[in-house]
mmCIF file with all atom_site columns, C-alpha atoms in Angstrom:
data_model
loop_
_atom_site.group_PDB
_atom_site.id
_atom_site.type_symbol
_atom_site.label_atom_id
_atom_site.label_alt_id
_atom_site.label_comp_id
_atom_site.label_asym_id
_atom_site.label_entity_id
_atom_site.label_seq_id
_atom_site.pdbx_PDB_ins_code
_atom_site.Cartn_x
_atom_site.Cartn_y
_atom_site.Cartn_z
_atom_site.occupancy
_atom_site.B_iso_or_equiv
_atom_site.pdbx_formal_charge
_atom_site.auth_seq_id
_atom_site.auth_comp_id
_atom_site.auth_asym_id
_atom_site.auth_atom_id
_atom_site.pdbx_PDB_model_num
ATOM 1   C CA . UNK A 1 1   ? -62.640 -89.563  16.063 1.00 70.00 ? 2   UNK A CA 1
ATOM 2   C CA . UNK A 1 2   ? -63.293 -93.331  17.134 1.00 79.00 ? 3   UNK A CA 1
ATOM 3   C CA . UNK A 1 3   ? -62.657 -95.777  14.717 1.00 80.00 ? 4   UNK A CA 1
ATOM 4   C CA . UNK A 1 4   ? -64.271 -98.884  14.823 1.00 84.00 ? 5   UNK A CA 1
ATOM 5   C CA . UNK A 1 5   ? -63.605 -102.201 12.532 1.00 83.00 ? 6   UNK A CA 1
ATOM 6   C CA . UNK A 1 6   ? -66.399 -102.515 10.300 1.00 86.00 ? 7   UNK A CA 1
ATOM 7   C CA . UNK A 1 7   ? -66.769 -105.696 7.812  1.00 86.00 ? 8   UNK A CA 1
ATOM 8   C CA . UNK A 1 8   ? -67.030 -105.119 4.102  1.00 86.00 ? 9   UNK A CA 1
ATOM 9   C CA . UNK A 1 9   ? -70.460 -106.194 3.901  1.00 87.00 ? 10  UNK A CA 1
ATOM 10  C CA . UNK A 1 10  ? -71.635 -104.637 6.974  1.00 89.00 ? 11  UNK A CA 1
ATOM 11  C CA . UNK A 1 11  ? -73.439 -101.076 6.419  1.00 90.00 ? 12  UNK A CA 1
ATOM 12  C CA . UNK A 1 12  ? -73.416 -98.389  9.345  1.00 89.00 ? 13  UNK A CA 1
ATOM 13  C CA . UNK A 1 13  ? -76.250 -96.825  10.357 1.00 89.00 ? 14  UNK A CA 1
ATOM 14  C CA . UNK A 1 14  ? -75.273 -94.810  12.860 1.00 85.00 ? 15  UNK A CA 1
ATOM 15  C CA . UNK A 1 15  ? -72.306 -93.326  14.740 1.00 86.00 ? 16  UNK A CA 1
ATOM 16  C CA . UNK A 1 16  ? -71.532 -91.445  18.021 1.00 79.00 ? 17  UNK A CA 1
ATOM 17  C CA . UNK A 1 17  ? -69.047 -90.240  20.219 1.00 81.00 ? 18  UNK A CA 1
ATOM 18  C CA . UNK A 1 18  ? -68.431 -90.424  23.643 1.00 78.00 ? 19  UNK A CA 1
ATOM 19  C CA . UNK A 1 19  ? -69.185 -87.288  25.564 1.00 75.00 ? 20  UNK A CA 1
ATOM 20  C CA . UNK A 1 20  ? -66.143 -84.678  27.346 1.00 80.00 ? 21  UNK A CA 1
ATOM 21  C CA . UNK A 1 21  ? -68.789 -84.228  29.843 1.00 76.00 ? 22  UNK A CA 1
ATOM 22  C CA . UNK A 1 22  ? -69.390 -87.924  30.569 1.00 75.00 ? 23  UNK A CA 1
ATOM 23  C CA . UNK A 1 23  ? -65.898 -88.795  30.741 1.00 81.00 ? 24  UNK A CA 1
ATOM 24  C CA . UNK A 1 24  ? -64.951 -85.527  32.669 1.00 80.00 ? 25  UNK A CA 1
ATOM 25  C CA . UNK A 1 25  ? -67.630 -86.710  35.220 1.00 76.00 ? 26  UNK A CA 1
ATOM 26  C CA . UNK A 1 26  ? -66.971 -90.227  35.765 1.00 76.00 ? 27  UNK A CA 1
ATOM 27  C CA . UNK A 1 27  ? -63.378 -89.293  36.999 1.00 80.00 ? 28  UNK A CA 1
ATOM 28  C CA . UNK A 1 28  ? -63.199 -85.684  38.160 1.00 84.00 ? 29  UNK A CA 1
ATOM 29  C CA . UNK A 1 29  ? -60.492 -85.883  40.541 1.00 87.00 ? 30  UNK A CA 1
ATOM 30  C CA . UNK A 1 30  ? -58.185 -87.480  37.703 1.00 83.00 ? 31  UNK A CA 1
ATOM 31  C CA . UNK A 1 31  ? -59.700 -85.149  35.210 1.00 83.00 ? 32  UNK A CA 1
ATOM 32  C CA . UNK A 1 32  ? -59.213 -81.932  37.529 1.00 85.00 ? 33  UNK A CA 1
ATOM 33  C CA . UNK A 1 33  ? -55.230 -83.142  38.091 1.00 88.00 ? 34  UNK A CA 1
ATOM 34  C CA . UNK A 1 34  ? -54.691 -83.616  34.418 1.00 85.00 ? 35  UNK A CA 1
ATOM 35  C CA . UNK A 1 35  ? -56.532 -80.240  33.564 1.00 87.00 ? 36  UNK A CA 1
ATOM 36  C CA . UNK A 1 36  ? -59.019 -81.808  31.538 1.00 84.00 ? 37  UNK A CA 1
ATOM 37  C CA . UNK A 1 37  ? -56.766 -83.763  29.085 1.00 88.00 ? 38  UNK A CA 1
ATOM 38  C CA . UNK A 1 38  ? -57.969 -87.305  30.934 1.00 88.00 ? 39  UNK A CA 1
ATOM 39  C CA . UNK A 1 39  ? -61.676 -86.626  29.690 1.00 87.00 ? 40  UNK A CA 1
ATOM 40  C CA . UNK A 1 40  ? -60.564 -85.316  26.220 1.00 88.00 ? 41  UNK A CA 1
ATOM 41  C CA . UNK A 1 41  ? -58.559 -88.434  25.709 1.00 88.00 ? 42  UNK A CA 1
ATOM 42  C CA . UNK A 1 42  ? -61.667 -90.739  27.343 1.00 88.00 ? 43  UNK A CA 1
ATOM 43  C CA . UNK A 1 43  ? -63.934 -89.303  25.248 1.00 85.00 ? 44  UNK A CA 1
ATOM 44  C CA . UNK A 1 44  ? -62.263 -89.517  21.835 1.00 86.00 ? 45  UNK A CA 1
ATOM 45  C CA . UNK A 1 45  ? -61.790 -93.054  22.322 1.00 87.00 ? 46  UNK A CA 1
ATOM 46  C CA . UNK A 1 46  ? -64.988 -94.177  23.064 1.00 86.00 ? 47  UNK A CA 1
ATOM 47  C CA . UNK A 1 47  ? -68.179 -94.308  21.410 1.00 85.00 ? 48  UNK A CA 1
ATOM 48  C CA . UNK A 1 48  ? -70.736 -96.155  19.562 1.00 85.00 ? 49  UNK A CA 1
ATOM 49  C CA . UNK A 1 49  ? -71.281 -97.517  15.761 1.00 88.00 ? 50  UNK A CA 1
ATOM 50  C CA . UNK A 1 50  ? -74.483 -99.554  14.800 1.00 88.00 ? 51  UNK A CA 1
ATOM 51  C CA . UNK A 1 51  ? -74.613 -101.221 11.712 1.00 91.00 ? 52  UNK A CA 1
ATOM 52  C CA . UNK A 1 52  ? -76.606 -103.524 10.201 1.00 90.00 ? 53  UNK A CA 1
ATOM 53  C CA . UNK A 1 53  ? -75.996 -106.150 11.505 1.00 90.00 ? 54  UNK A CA 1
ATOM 54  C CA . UNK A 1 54  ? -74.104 -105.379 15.414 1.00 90.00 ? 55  UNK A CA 1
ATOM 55  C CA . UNK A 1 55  ? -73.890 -103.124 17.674 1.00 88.00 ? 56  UNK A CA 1
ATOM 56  C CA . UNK A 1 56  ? -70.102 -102.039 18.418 1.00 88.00 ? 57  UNK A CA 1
ATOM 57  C CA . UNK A 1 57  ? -69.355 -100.332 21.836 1.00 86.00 ? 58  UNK A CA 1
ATOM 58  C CA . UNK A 1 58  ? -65.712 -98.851  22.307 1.00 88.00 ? 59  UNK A CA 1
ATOM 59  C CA . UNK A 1 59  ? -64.774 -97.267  25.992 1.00 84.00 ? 60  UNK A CA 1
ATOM 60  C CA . UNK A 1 60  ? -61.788 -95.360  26.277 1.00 82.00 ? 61  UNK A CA 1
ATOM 61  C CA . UNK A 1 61  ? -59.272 -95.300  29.143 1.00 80.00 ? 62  UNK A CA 1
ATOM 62  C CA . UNK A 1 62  ? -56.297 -93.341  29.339 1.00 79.00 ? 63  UNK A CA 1
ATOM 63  C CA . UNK A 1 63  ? -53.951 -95.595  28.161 1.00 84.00 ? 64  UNK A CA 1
ATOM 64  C CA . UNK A 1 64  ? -56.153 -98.158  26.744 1.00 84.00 ? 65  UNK A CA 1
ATOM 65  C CA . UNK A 1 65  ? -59.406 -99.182  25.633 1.00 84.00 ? 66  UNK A CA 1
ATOM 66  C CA . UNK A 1 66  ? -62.035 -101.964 25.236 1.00 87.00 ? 67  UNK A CA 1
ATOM 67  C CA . UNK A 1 67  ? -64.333 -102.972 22.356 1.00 88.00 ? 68  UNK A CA 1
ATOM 68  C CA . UNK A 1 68  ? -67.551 -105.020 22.893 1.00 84.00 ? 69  UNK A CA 1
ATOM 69  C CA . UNK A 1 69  ? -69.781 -106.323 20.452 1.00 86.00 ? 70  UNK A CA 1
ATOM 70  C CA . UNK A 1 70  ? -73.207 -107.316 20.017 1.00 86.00 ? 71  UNK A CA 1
ATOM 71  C CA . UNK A 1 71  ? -74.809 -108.964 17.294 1.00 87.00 ? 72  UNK A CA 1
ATOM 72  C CA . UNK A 1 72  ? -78.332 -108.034 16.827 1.00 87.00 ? 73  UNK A CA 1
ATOM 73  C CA . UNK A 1 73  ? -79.858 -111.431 16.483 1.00 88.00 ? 74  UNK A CA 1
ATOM 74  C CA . UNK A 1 74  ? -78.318 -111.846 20.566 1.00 86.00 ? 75  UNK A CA 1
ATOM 75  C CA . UNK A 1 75  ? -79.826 -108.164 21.553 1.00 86.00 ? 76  UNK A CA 1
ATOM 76  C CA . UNK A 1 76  ? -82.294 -108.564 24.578 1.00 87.00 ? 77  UNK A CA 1
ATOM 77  C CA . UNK A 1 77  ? -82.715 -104.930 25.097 1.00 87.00 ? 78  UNK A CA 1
ATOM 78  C CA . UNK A 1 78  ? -81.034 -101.445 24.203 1.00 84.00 ? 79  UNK A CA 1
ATOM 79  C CA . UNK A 1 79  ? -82.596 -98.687  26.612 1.00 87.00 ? 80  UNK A CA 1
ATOM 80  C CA . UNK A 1 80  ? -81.418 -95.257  26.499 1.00 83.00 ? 81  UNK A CA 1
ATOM 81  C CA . UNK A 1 81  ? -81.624 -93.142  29.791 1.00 81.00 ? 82  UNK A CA 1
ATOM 82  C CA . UNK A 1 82  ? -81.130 -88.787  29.837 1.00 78.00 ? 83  UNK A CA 1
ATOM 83  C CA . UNK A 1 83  ? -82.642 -86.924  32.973 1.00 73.00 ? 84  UNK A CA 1
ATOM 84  C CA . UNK A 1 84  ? -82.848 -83.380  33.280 1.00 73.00 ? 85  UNK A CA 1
ATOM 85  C CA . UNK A 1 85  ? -79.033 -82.588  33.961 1.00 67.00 ? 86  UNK A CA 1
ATOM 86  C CA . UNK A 1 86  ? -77.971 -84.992  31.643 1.00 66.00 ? 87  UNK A CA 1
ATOM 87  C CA . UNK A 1 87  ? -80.120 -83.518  28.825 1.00 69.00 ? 88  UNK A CA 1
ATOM 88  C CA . UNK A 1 88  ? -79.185 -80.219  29.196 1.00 73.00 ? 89  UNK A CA 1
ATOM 89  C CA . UNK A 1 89  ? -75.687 -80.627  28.582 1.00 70.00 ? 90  UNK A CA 1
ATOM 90  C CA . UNK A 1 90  ? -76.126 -83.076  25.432 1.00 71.00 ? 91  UNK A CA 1
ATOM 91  C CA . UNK A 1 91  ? -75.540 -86.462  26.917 1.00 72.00 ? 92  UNK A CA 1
ATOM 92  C CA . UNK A 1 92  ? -77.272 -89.556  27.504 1.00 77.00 ? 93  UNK A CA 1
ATOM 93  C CA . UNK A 1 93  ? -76.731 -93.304  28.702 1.00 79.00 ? 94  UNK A CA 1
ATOM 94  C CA . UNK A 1 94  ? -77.418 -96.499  26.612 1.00 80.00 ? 95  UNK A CA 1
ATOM 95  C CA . UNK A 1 95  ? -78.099 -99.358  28.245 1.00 85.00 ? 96  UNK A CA 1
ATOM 96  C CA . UNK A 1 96  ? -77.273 -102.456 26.119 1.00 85.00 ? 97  UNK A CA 1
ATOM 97  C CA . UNK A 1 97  ? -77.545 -106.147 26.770 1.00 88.00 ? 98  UNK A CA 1
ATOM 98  C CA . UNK A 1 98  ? -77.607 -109.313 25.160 1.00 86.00 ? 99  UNK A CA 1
ATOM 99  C CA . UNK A 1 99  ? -79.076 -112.757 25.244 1.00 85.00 ? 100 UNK A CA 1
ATOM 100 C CA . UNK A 1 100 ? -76.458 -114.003 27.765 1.00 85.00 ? 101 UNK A CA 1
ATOM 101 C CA . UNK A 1 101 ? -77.054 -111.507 30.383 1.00 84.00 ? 102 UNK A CA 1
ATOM 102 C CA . UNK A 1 102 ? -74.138 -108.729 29.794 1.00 86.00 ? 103 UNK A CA 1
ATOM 103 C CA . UNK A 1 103 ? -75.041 -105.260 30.289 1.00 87.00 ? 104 UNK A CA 1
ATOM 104 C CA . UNK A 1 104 ? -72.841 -102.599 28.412 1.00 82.00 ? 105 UNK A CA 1
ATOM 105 C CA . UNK A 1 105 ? -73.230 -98.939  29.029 1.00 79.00 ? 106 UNK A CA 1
ATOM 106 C CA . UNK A 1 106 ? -71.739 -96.006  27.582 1.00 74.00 ? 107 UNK A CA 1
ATOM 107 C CA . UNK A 1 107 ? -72.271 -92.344  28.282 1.00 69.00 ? 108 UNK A CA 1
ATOM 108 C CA . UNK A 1 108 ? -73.141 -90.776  24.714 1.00 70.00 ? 109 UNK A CA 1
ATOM 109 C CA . UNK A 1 109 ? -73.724 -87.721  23.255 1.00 66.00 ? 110 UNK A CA 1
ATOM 110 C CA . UNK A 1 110 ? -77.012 -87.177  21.749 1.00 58.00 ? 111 UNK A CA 1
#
């Protein structure tokens, strides 16, 4: 489970996790040497929490990982993108960026 640092007055609206699928994909030959524990490990530390006032990204690495932020009066756009093949196994991509021109994405589950 991700954990993310919320403030007290802040009030989450919604959580996710990152996907085994997504992570297991977007490093297969690492995953396929580690037998799989390099996308379990990916994908419990990353994820998503929006509250009411930001939107909190965390991606996972294998030994590490990286939290960006986004305050909601700085969003310029939050698109989420799930084709066929990524439907069908549960996942999707958000899209996020913000007023100064960073893009964040995450593979999700749905």
């Amino acid at each position: 489970m991700v954990s993310f640092s919320i403030m007290r007055d802040e009030q989450v609206l919604q959580k996710s996790e990152g996907s085994f699928l997504g992570a297991l994909l977007s490093n297969i030959i690492l995953s396929a040497f580690t037998l799989g524990i390099y996308a379990f490990v990916v994908a419990s530390k990353t994820g998503i929490a929006v509250t009411d006032e930001r939107i909190i990204i965390k991606s996972g690495g294998l030994l590490s990982s990286s939290t960006s932020e986004v305050r909601l009066d700085n969003l310029q756009s939050a698109t989420e993108t799930s084709g066929l093949l990524l439907g069908i196994f549960g996942f999707s991509v958000l899209e996020v960026t913000n007023a100064g021109g960073e893009t964040f994405n995450l593979a999700i589950t749905n």
